[in-house]
Amino acid sequence: MKSFFNKHSYILPRRMLMVMFVIIIVIGVANSAFMATSNAENLELQQKKALDSVASVKAFADVYSVLMSPRCMNCHPAGDVPLQGDDSHPHAMSPKRGKDGHGIYAMKCGNCHQPENTPGLHMPPGNPKWALPPSNMKMVFEGKKPRELALQIMDYNRNGHLNKAQLIEHARDTLVKAAWNMGEGRKPPPLTYKEFVKAWDTWIEKGGYAPKQ
Amino acid sequence: MITLNINKKNYNIDVDPNTPLLWVLREHINLVGTKFGCGVAQCGACVVHLNGEAVRSCVTKVSRAVGQKVVTIEGLSENENHPLQKAWIENDVSQCGYCQAGQIMSAAVLLRENKNPTEQDIDNAMAGNICRCGTYLRIRDAILLAAEMQRKEKK
Amino acid sequence: MENIENKQSRRTFMKSSTVAGGGLFLSFTWLSGFVTAVPVGEAPSGDWYELTGYIKITPDNIIKLINPNPEFGQNVMTSLPMIVAEELDADWQKVVVEMGPHDNVKLGPQFTGGSNSMRMYWRPLREAGAAARQMLKEAAAQTWGVPVDEVTTKASMLLHEKSGRSGTYGQFSSKAATIPVPKGMKLKEVKSFNVVRNSKKNVEGEKIISGKPLFGLDYKYEGMLIAMIEHPPAFGMKLKDFDATETLKMPGIKDVFRQTLYEDGFEQGGFDTRSFNELLVVVGKTTWEVMNARKKLKVTWEPIGDTLKNTMGGRNGKTEITVPGELETTTKQLEKFKEYAAKPAQQLRRDGDPETAFKNAAQVIERTYNAPFLAHNCMEPMNFFAHVMDDKAIVAGPLQAPGWSEPTLAKLINLPADKIEIQMTRMGGGFGLRAYGHYIYEAALISKRIKAPVKLVYTREDDMTYGIYRPTYTTTYRAALDANKNLIALHVKGGGIPEHAIHANRFPAGTIDNYLAEGWRIPSNITTGAFRAPGSNFAAASEQMFLDELAEAMGKDPIDFRLELLKRAKENPVGRNNEYNADRYMSVLQLVKEKSGWNNSENKKYSRGVAAYFCHNSYVAHVVDMVMRDGQPYVERVTSAADCGIVINPDAAINMIEGAVVDGIGNAFYGGLTMVNGEVQQKNFHQYRMIRINEAPKKIDVHFVQNEIDPTGLGEPPFPPVFGSVASAMYKLTGKRFYNFPLIKEFNSLNKA
């Protein structure tokens, strides 16, 4: 398993893993998505207070409900074409991801998606950073089970190279916030932004655990 | 009053900065080659170049264009001699012709960024432009021909 | 069997005879103050000598050819003048083409629709060109003092070989214009054509690719205001009340008012169809300002209830129709289809004894096909300019049938027709919708009311939800087979809202001993009208899809099966009034079979479908080659064969067929308009799926049957057979038959299930 706390990751010795399971109250709900650091023992001590797999996994259920809502998932598609609408159909006119995630040729995201929402029903929503994840870091949400998505987000090599602090910070990103500024005719994510941030922070602070499934 | 640079000329216009660039071009500057098709960024008839990118002027506020370089179909070339314009004539692409300015403006960005596009590249680049008459096959061929002309011109 | 190839069907005859007046007139005036129809402004000024209404020549040999017919992408701006140039012996490279004004006396019927331009103008334009050439020859002969027969022409030049004299058409144009019109001129042999049958480029190509003002929306006029119409949110609703206080406070807004289109009892002509009669009009300075101000309107709407509609002219003379006020829903319409299909219907044709044949059948195959309303979705939304003054009016914009709109317009604005100038701009598509003049009348009434020049503009949403749609249809086919799988009877029964799509005398009528065709109609408040091959598009779809399934049931190749039926129609036809020529039908099927390599093993990798159809006087067959791509059916290649007689402008004709194929695939796969309580559910292209370049075939291979038959049109005929060929290929691809359009919707729902 990989850690998001720094760029190095390694597999934890089985015994240590077991110790951790004993220390943390585990009622058969979770595996931790991040387990240790290069400075494992110190951290382990710090985490003793904070880690709580039950609370973490519970929080992730909320996080997941938001991430898998069209407002987030539509730009984290399994393929290279974004999704669109509350039913997450493939984006009309099939714009392609492109290397940097900003589209290609005459079909760049910013050609239609302005720095702000265009007023009107079904008009292109906007944000200065509007884009898909880049082609070398696709960060797919579509089709991911809770466990898969949690592990992916906690994986430094699959989450856009974000460490813990950066992950926490990411929930404050303007593009993430844009999910709640969805423009006319679109459903917001199932939680408020405030609820989402709370769930996100809890999930990560309590250990970033992945649910069993 | 805002100042716009369109086809290398400056225009001072008294207009609500929220007005879409499309309507400023068509009704304030009298450049009507840029077309109104859907008004919701779905059809591509209104494509112009904003700093070289194929933006849809129907959803682009004129304020976004202030201080930037706008090029419309009327300014794509000096004498209607952009390789794409020549290829469009050579392949006699148009039927009703309404969408074609937008098609050419989209294709121009493709050709600038990819000197040797495949048919797949063309489809990827041009799927945002609807042609109701169905001249897509000729559009593909004209882009391939223009790419060839462009390569020969460079030699 | 009757050969109808060069006769007009009764319906088309009636339509064109109402506007044709006396047909073509050649006139000889010294008109130099000719009003330019569209701001083309390329022709040099100077004296124009008019040699027939279609030809004007300056002394310095500039030849201007007037295109009489509205241009909506079918390329008549190029192909009609080519016909004149051919007989005139004009140098095509040097002619100037101009869109003519509306003038039925000088320029003939001036109607774009029914794929009729070529048929209508082929002879008149040849005669005009030949007459003018003769007049020029006589002018030269008189000047030179030589016999007229010794004067020859070539590339806008007059020559007298014996004396070595020569001169340009221009030199003799003033004299020629004084010579009486020769009649009955010998026309050229088809084999000697050097303009017609040669590909000529679109004369407006350069203006299109450089963004010149060509279209109605580009039209400008000093002091012109912009108007938009707020229409009810649903069919079956009407304007009750409005509060425009906030709207009037918006910048640029001049006026907001209620406008009635037709007063009570107004007799509508056949092409005066309108969706809503009570209009809420917003007038302002610019389009954007009006669009914004509309959003501030506070409007209440109410159900309209049943209404009476008075019509005049047309097939039935004066009639009064009750239009039901129901707020219609697509799912309920489909239920109604089933209910009506079970009721007795109007018999349209009967051969033999179909009932007995069905009773004795060893096998009966019955299939029902459904198709939704379709919106035209011309790329240029509806618009029109009008400047109605006390004593005259100028209207300008995109329209297919100025001669049909003018009488109604004259009545509505209370001006004599000769005080109304109609200018025809290039149309950003038409597909039938622009034959209906309501938006011209709306613009004119608004101008009359506000006493100012005004351009009425529809947004895309207005255009899509305020339409005159292709009707929604259903058709059930039943075939009776005997124990040896011979086809012994065919029964077709169809209906629709508000009309059926049964063409009872078309193929395969005339090939089956026992045949019954029936039709029924459900009245509706949803406005419908001509849409690229009206009626035919769905008639072809259902018929060709059924023939494909029937061929399979009979163990026959689908092309061979059709050819067998056509052989019967040729040698021993059943009944009379069979509206097709079996030879020409067979020729396109044979050509498409050969050119598509129908039986070649290398094509086995494709799922192939074939269909052929005859309508609007031309014959077309397609073979489509389909593959599965990313889980969706994709038409990769198409082979087309057409017989439209002489092909005037071959490359442009190929373009038309390619376009019709793409349009056909798009509408077969994706096209469809649905309603909930009268409200159109598809309001713009994000909801109404249009075919895009990545869904267009890689190749469309077009072939023409070579003959010297007078030309017929291509705007419509290649469209209807696309549907059947696509559906049959989908069967080969998936192993499932599809019966409901749009096909991709059915495909995706079956996939999910």
Tab-separated table of N, CA and C in Angstrom, chain A residues 30-155:
chain	number	residue	atom	x	y	z
A	30	ALA	N	-12.717	-1.606	7.921
A	30	ALA	CA	-11.856	-0.892	6.988
A	30	ALA	C	-10.441	-1.404	6.914
A	31	ASN	N	-9.833	-1.078	5.820
A	31	ASN	CA	-8.396	-1.131	5.698
A	31	ASN	C	-7.926	0.302	5.552
A	32	SER	N	-6.815	0.599	6.111
A	32	SER	CA	-6.318	1.951	5.940
A	32	SER	C	-5.738	2.104	4.558
A	33	ALA	N	-6.008	3.266	3.969
A	33	ALA	CA	-5.494	3.522	2.644
A	33	ALA	C	-4.063	4.022	2.700
A	34	PHE	N	-3.727	4.656	3.782
A	34	PHE	CA	-2.318	5.050	3.943
A	34	PHE	C	-1.856	4.514	5.277
A	35	MET	N	-0.688	3.997	5.276
A	35	MET	CA	-0.321	3.229	6.458
A	35	MET	C	0.873	3.782	7.199
A	36	ALA	N	1.756	4.365	6.512
A	36	ALA	CA	2.975	4.715	7.220
A	36	ALA	C	3.774	5.707	6.409
A	37	THR	N	4.844	6.123	6.947
A	37	THR	CA	5.723	7.037	6.229
A	37	THR	C	7.129	6.523	6.407
A	38	SER	N	8.059	7.282	5.848
A	38	SER	CA	9.447	6.886	6.049
A	38	SER	C	9.811	7.059	7.532
A	39	ASN	N	9.045	7.922	8.135
A	39	ASN	CA	9.266	8.140	9.557
A	39	ASN	C	8.131	7.477	10.348
A	40	ALA	N	7.965	6.247	10.081
A	40	ALA	CA	6.737	5.568	10.449
A	40	ALA	C	6.419	5.639	11.941
A	41	GLU	N	7.441	5.440	12.752
A	41	GLU	CA	7.116	5.297	14.167
A	41	GLU	C	6.586	6.582	14.779
A	42	ASN	N	7.218	7.706	14.430
A	42	ASN	CA	6.750	8.987	14.944
A	42	ASN	C	5.309	9.251	14.548
A	43	LEU	N	5.118	9.018	13.338
A	43	LEU	CA	3.791	9.290	12.813
A	43	LEU	C	2.747	8.407	13.439
A	44	GLU	N	3.191	7.193	13.623
A	44	GLU	CA	2.274	6.244	14.231
A	44	GLU	C	1.780	6.775	15.578
A	45	LEU	N	2.714	7.355	16.304
A	45	LEU	CA	2.342	7.910	17.590
A	45	LEU	C	1.348	9.053	17.421
A	46	GLN	N	1.669	9.928	16.490
A	46	GLN	CA	0.752	11.050	16.260
A	46	GLN	C	-0.634	10.556	15.886
A	47	GLN	N	-0.616	9.536	15.089
A	47	GLN	CA	-1.880	9.107	14.534
A	47	GLN	C	-2.734	8.348	15.531
A	48	LYS	N	-2.074	7.863	16.528
A	48	LYS	CA	-2.857	7.112	17.512
A	48	LYS	C	-4.059	7.911	17.977
A	49	LYS	N	-3.819	9.239	18.156
A	49	LYS	CA	-4.924	10.058	18.626
A	49	LYS	C	-5.970	10.263	17.535
A	50	ALA	N	-5.438	10.531	16.368
A	50	ALA	CA	-6.338	11.008	15.324
A	50	ALA	C	-7.046	9.887	14.569
A	51	LEU	N	-6.331	8.828	14.323
A	51	LEU	CA	-6.887	7.834	13.411
A	51	LEU	C	-8.146	7.184	13.953
A	52	ASP	N	-9.083	7.046	13.087
A	52	ASP	CA	-10.355	6.433	13.471
A	52	ASP	C	-10.988	5.902	12.198
A	53	SER	N	-10.753	4.644	11.968
A	53	SER	CA	-11.171	4.093	10.664
A	53	SER	C	-12.677	4.128	10.495
A	54	VAL	N	-13.394	3.960	11.569
A	54	VAL	CA	-14.856	3.952	11.451
A	54	VAL	C	-15.355	5.321	11.011
A	55	ALA	N	-14.873	6.352	11.738
A	55	ALA	CA	-15.292	7.708	11.400
A	55	ALA	C	-14.810	8.076	10.006
A	56	SER	N	-13.612	7.636	9.697
A	56	SER	CA	-13.026	7.973	8.395
A	56	SER	C	-13.858	7.365	7.265
A	57	VAL	N	-14.131	6.122	7.394
A	57	VAL	CA	-14.891	5.432	6.350
A	57	VAL	C	-16.303	5.994	6.240
A	58	LYS	N	-16.838	6.334	7.384
A	58	LYS	CA	-18.179	6.914	7.379
A	58	LYS	C	-18.173	8.242	6.609
A	59	ALA	N	-17.143	9.015	6.899
A	59	ALA	CA	-17.033	10.307	6.215
A	59	ALA	C	-16.838	10.103	4.718
A	60	PHE	N	-16.088	9.043	4.415
A	60	PHE	CA	-15.837	8.829	2.974
A	60	PHE	C	-17.124	8.510	2.223
A	61	ALA	N	-18.055	7.860	2.881
A	61	ALA	CA	-19.327	7.570	2.200
A	61	ALA	C	-19.965	8.861	1.713
A	62	ASP	N	-19.864	9.897	2.552
A	62	ASP	CA	-20.394	11.203	2.146
A	62	ASP	C	-19.574	11.798	1.004
A	63	VAL	N	-18.274	11.698	1.177
A	63	VAL	CA	-17.372	12.220	0.137
A	63	VAL	C	-17.685	11.546	-1.197
A	64	TYR	N	-17.833	10.241	-1.122
A	64	TYR	CA	-18.077	9.462	-2.339
A	64	TYR	C	-19.364	9.906	-3.028
A	65	SER	N	-20.384	10.169	-2.226
A	65	SER	CA	-21.665	10.559	-2.823
A	65	SER	C	-21.513	11.866	-3.621
A	66	VAL	N	-20.616	12.699	-3.159
A	66	VAL	CA	-20.379	13.959	-3.875
A	66	VAL	C	-19.512	13.709	-5.112
A	67	LEU	N	-18.432	12.980	-4.917
A	67	LEU	CA	-17.500	12.772	-6.035
A	67	LEU	C	-18.166	12.033	-7.197
A	68	MET	N	-19.105	11.174	-6.868
A	68	MET	CA	-19.770	10.406	-7.920
A	68	MET	C	-21.006	11.125	-8.463
A	69	SER	N	-21.277	12.306	-7.950
A	69	SER	CA	-22.388	13.072	-8.512
A	69	SER	C	-21.925	13.659	-9.847
A	70	PRO	N	-22.889	13.922	-10.737
A	70	PRO	CA	-22.493	14.422	-12.064
A	70	PRO	C	-21.583	15.648	-11.993
A	71	ARG	N	-21.764	16.471	-10.967
A	71	ARG	CA	-20.994	17.705	-10.910
A	71	ARG	C	-19.499	17.450	-10.774
A	72	CYS	N	-19.136	16.329	-10.162
A	72	CYS	CA	-17.716	16.002	-10.047
A	72	CYS	C	-17.316	14.969	-11.092
A	73	MET	N	-18.132	13.913	-11.175
A	73	MET	CA	-17.755	12.779	-12.026
A	73	MET	C	-17.692	13.138	-13.506
A	74	ASN	N	-18.547	14.075	-13.930
A	74	ASN	CA	-18.613	14.375	-15.364
A	74	ASN	C	-17.261	14.784	-15.951
A	75	CYS	N	-16.423	15.371	-15.117
A	75	CYS	CA	-15.099	15.746	-15.611
A	75	CYS	C	-14.014	14.763	-15.157
A	76	HIS	N	-14.428	13.654	-14.569
A	76	HIS	CA	-13.487	12.578	-14.241
A	76	HIS	C	-13.971	11.286	-14.913
A	77	PRO	N	-14.090	11.334	-16.261
A	77	PRO	CA	-14.687	10.194	-16.968
A	77	PRO	C	-13.701	9.033	-17.120
A	78	ALA	N	-14.261	7.882	-17.396
A	78	ALA	CA	-13.421	6.705	-17.622
A	78	ALA	C	-12.707	6.809	-18.966
A	79	GLY	N	-13.370	7.421	-19.924
A	79	GLY	CA	-12.745	7.579	-21.242
A	79	GLY	C	-12.073	8.927	-21.363
A	80	ASP	N	-11.870	9.355	-22.597
A	80	ASP	CA	-11.218	10.644	-22.812
A	80	ASP	C	-12.193	11.734	-23.227
A	81	VAL	N	-13.483	11.424	-23.125
A	81	VAL	CA	-14.507	12.429	-23.431
A	81	VAL	C	-15.273	12.712	-22.140
A	82	PRO	N	-15.413	13.974	-21.767
A	82	PRO	CA	-16.151	14.275	-20.537
A	82	PRO	C	-17.612	13.862	-20.634
A	83	LEU	N	-18.252	13.812	-19.482
A	83	LEU	CA	-19.685	13.516	-19.433
A	83	LEU	C	-20.414	14.832	-19.225
A	84	GLN	N	-21.724	14.744	-19.366
A	84	GLN	CA	-22.501	15.975	-19.370
A	84	GLN	C	-23.882	15.717	-18.799
A	85	GLY	N	-24.385	16.687	-18.101
A	85	GLY	CA	-25.775	16.634	-17.655
A	85	GLY	C	-25.973	15.810	-16.403
A	86	ASP	N	-27.177	15.911	-15.847
A	86	ASP	CA	-27.498	15.183	-14.625
A	86	ASP	C	-27.544	13.673	-14.859
A	87	ASP	N	-27.675	13.256	-16.118
A	87	ASP	CA	-27.657	11.822	-16.409
A	87	ASP	C	-26.276	11.363	-16.865
A	88	SER	N	-25.298	12.238	-16.807
A	88	SER	CA	-23.913	11.893	-17.155
A	88	SER	C	-23.781	11.175	-18.499
A	89	HIS	N	-24.425	11.740	-19.495
A	89	HIS	CA	-24.242	11.186	-20.842
A	89	HIS	C	-22.936	11.718	-21.422
A	90	PRO	N	-22.398	11.031	-22.423
A	90	PRO	CA	-21.160	11.546	-23.026
A	90	PRO	C	-21.391	12.969	-23.550
A	91	HIS	N	-20.454	13.820	-23.342
A	91	HIS	CA	-20.549	15.231	-23.739
A	91	HIS	C	-20.843	15.326	-25.235
A	92	ALA	N	-21.870	16.102	-25.576
A	92	ALA	CA	-22.176	16.315	-26.991
A	92	ALA	C	-20.912	16.806	-27.689
A	93	MET	N	-20.816	16.518	-28.953
A	93	MET	CA	-19.697	16.906	-29.823
A	93	MET	C	-18.352	16.291	-29.423
A	94	SER	N	-18.359	15.348	-28.487
A	94	SER	CA	-17.177	14.542	-28.142
A	94	SER	C	-15.858	15.308	-28.018
A	95	PRO	N	-15.799	16.306	-27.173
A	95	PRO	CA	-14.502	16.966	-26.981
A	95	PRO	C	-13.519	15.985	-26.348
A	96	LYS	N	-12.283	16.013	-26.783
A	96	LYS	CA	-11.288	15.066	-26.275
A	96	LYS	C	-10.427	15.712	-25.180
A	97	ARG	N	-9.934	14.859	-24.311
A	97	ARG	CA	-9.169	15.305	-23.147
A	97	ARG	C	-7.948	16.145	-23.546
A	98	GLY	N	-7.184	15.594	-24.483
A	98	GLY	CA	-5.918	16.260	-24.813
A	98	GLY	C	-4.886	15.980	-23.744
A	99	LYS	N	-3.624	16.304	-24.057
A	99	LYS	CA	-2.521	15.979	-23.163
A	99	LYS	C	-2.681	16.668	-21.803
A	100	ASP	N	-2.999	17.933	-21.835
A	100	ASP	CA	-3.074	18.691	-20.585
A	100	ASP	C	-4.482	18.722	-19.989
A	101	GLY	N	-5.409	18.026	-20.632
A	101	GLY	CA	-6.782	17.996	-20.109
A	101	GLY	C	-7.637	19.165	-20.559
A	102	HIS	N	-7.052	20.056	-21.329
A	102	HIS	CA	-7.792	21.249	-21.737
A	102	HIS	C	-8.383	21.141	-23.144
A	103	GLY	N	-8.439	19.905	-23.668
A	103	GLY	CA	-9.025	19.725	-24.995
A	103	GLY	C	-7.987	19.843	-26.093
A	104	ILE	N	-8.455	19.709	-27.314
A	104	ILE	CA	-7.510	19.764	-28.432
A	104	ILE	C	-8.033	20.668	-29.547
A	105	TYR	N	-7.119	21.243	-30.268
A	105	TYR	CA	-7.397	22.019	-31.489
A	105	TYR	C	-8.520	23.037	-31.290
A	106	ALA	N	-9.569	22.870	-32.105
A	106	ALA	CA	-10.691	23.815	-32.012
A	106	ALA	C	-11.634	23.435	-30.875
A	107	MET	N	-11.323	22.379	-30.174
A	107	MET	CA	-12.236	21.855	-29.153
A	107	MET	C	-11.572	21.928	-27.780
A	108	LYS	N	-11.155	23.134	-27.422
A	108	LYS	CA	-10.580	23.314	-26.088
A	108	LYS	C	-11.686	23.755	-25.133
A	109	CYS	N	-11.582	23.299	-23.896
A	109	CYS	CA	-12.666	23.540	-22.935
A	109	CYS	C	-13.038	25.015	-22.883
A	110	GLY	N	-11.996	25.855	-22.826
A	110	GLY	CA	-12.210	27.286	-22.651
A	110	GLY	C	-12.854	27.972	-23.849
A	111	ASN	N	-13.000	27.266	-24.952
A	111	ASN	CA	-13.662	27.879	-26.107
A	111	ASN	C	-15.154	28.085	-25.852
A	112	CYS	N	-15.710	27.196	-25.037
A	112	CYS	CA	-17.132	27.327	-24.687
A	112	CYS	C	-17.297	27.671	-23.207
A	113	HIS	N	-16.493	27.018	-22.362
A	113	HIS	CA	-16.611	27.220	-20.914
A	113	HIS	C	-15.820	28.462	-20.534
A	114	GLN	N	-16.553	29.485	-20.175
A	114	GLN	CA	-15.969	30.784	-19.887
A	114	GLN	C	-15.379	30.792	-18.469
A	115	PRO	N	-14.709	31.868	-18.102
A	115	PRO	CA	-14.197	31.940	-16.719
A	115	PRO	C	-15.323	31.898	-15.681
A	116	GLU	N	-16.535	32.221	-16.094
A	116	GLU	CA	-17.668	32.127	-15.163
A	116	GLU	C	-18.821	31.443	-15.892
A	117	ASN	N	-19.843	31.068	-15.143
A	117	ASN	CA	-21.003	30.448	-15.781
A	117	ASN	C	-21.612	31.413	-16.787
A	118	THR	N	-22.028	30.872	-17.931
A	118	THR	CA	-22.792	31.689	-18.863
A	118	THR	C	-24.244	31.600	-18.418
A	119	PRO	N	-24.893	32.764	-18.197
A	119	PRO	CA	-26.268	32.714	-17.694
A	119	PRO	C	-27.228	32.054	-18.681
A	120	GLY	N	-28.238	31.421	-18.149
A	120	GLY	CA	-29.237	30.790	-19.021
A	120	GLY	C	-29.291	29.290	-18.805
A	121	LEU	N	-30.444	28.737	-19.142
A	121	LEU	CA	-30.670	27.308	-18.957
A	121	LEU	C	-29.761	26.512	-19.898
A	122	HIS	N	-29.031	25.543	-19.348
A	122	HIS	CA	-28.185	24.652	-20.131
A	122	HIS	C	-27.059	25.369	-20.862
A	123	MET	N	-26.725	26.554	-20.430
A	123	MET	CA	-25.566	27.242	-20.994
A	123	MET	C	-24.300	26.616	-20.409
A	124	PRO	N	-23.169	26.767	-21.101
A	124	PRO	CA	-21.944	26.162	-20.559
A	124	PRO	C	-21.606	26.733	-19.187
A	125	PRO	N	-21.408	25.850	-18.199
A	125	PRO	CA	-20.912	26.319	-16.907
A	125	PRO	C	-19.452	26.746	-17.075
A	126	GLY	N	-18.976	27.589	-16.194
A	126	GLY	CA	-17.616	28.085	-16.411
A	126	GLY	C	-16.793	28.186	-15.157
A	127	ASN	N	-15.499	28.228	-15.370
A	127	ASN	CA	-14.518	28.386	-14.305
A	127	ASN	C	-13.184	28.646	-15.003
A	128	PRO	N	-12.341	29.484	-14.399
A	128	PRO	CA	-11.065	29.762	-15.080
A	128	PRO	C	-10.215	28.512	-15.300
A	129	LYS	N	-10.420	27.500	-14.455
A	129	LYS	CA	-9.571	26.296	-14.560
A	129	LYS	C	-10.279	25.135	-15.261
A	130	TRP	N	-11.438	25.390	-15.875
A	130	TRP	CA	-12.272	24.314	-16.429
A	130	TRP	C	-11.455	23.361	-17.304
A	131	ALA	N	-11.394	22.114	-16.935
A	131	ALA	CA	-10.608	21.125	-17.688
A	131	ALA	C	-10.854	19.738	-17.118
A	132	LEU	N	-10.398	18.741	-17.863
A	132	LEU	CA	-10.330	17.372	-17.354
A	132	LEU	C	-8.949	17.207	-16.721
A	133	PRO	N	-8.776	16.145	-15.938
A	133	PRO	CA	-7.415	15.831	-15.499
A	133	PRO	C	-6.542	15.533	-16.733
A	134	PRO	N	-5.268	15.758	-16.633
A	134	PRO	CA	-4.406	15.531	-17.804
A	134	PRO	C	-4.297	14.051	-18.183
A	135	SER	N	-3.790	13.799	-19.358
A	135	SER	CA	-3.788	12.424	-19.865
A	135	SER	C	-2.832	11.522	-19.097
A	136	ASN	N	-1.821	12.096	-18.427
A	136	ASN	CA	-0.901	11.223	-17.677
A	136	ASN	C	-1.345	11.043	-16.223
A	137	MET	N	-2.492	11.644	-15.890
A	137	MET	CA	-2.999	11.530	-14.509
A	137	MET	C	-4.511	11.684	-14.579
A	138	LYS	N	-5.172	10.648	-15.074
A	138	LYS	CA	-6.572	10.814	-15.458
A	138	LYS	C	-7.552	10.915	-14.294
A	139	MET	N	-7.145	10.393	-13.143
A	139	MET	CA	-7.990	10.491	-11.937
A	139	MET	C	-9.450	10.172	-12.223
A	140	VAL	N	-9.648	8.995	-12.768
A	140	VAL	CA	-10.997	8.576	-13.162
A	140	VAL	C	-11.882	8.363	-11.934
A	141	PHE	N	-13.071	8.917	-11.946
A	141	PHE	CA	-14.077	8.612	-10.915
A	141	PHE	C	-15.119	7.638	-11.483
A	142	GLU	N	-15.478	7.862	-12.746
A	142	GLU	CA	-16.579	7.118	-13.353
A	142	GLU	C	-16.344	5.614	-13.208
A	143	GLY	N	-17.342	4.932	-12.689
A	143	GLY	CA	-17.280	3.475	-12.589
A	143	GLY	C	-16.516	2.964	-11.384
A	144	LYS	N	-15.957	3.855	-10.580
A	144	LYS	CA	-15.148	3.408	-9.440
A	144	LYS	C	-16.021	3.073	-8.234
A	145	LYS	N	-15.709	1.943	-7.627
A	145	LYS	CA	-16.376	1.587	-6.380
A	145	LYS	C	-15.759	2.429	-5.268
A	146	PRO	N	-16.473	2.583	-4.141
A	146	PRO	CA	-15.950	3.438	-3.062
A	146	PRO	C	-14.505	3.094	-2.686
A	147	ARG	N	-14.253	1.822	-2.546
A	147	ARG	CA	-12.908	1.435	-2.108
A	147	ARG	C	-11.853	1.853	-3.145
A	148	GLU	N	-12.178	1.581	-4.408
A	148	GLU	CA	-11.230	1.925	-5.477
A	148	GLU	C	-10.948	3.424	-5.504
A	149	LEU	N	-12.016	4.186	-5.336
A	149	LEU	CA	-11.860	5.638	-5.437
A	149	LEU	C	-11.057	6.165	-4.247
A	150	ALA	N	-11.350	5.629	-3.074
A	150	ALA	CA	-10.612	6.069	-1.888
A	150	ALA	C	-9.132	5.757	-2.042
A	151	LEU	N	-8.839	4.552	-2.494
A	151	LEU	CA	-7.427	4.169	-2.646
A	151	LEU	C	-6.752	5.051	-3.688
A	152	GLN	N	-7.482	5.347	-4.727
A	152	GLN	CA	-6.917	6.185	-5.797
A	152	GLN	C	-6.587	7.587	-5.273
A	153	ILE	N	-7.507	8.126	-4.489
A	153	ILE	CA	-7.292	9.501	-4.008
A	153	ILE	C	-6.130	9.535	-3.021
A	154	MET	N	-5.979	8.458	-2.303
A	154	MET	CA	-4.896	8.424	-1.325
A	154	MET	C	-3.561	8.058	-1.951
A	155	ASP	N	-3.594	7.719	-3.194
A	155	ASP	CA	-2.366	7.259	-3.850
A	155	ASP	C	-1.688	8.456	-4.520
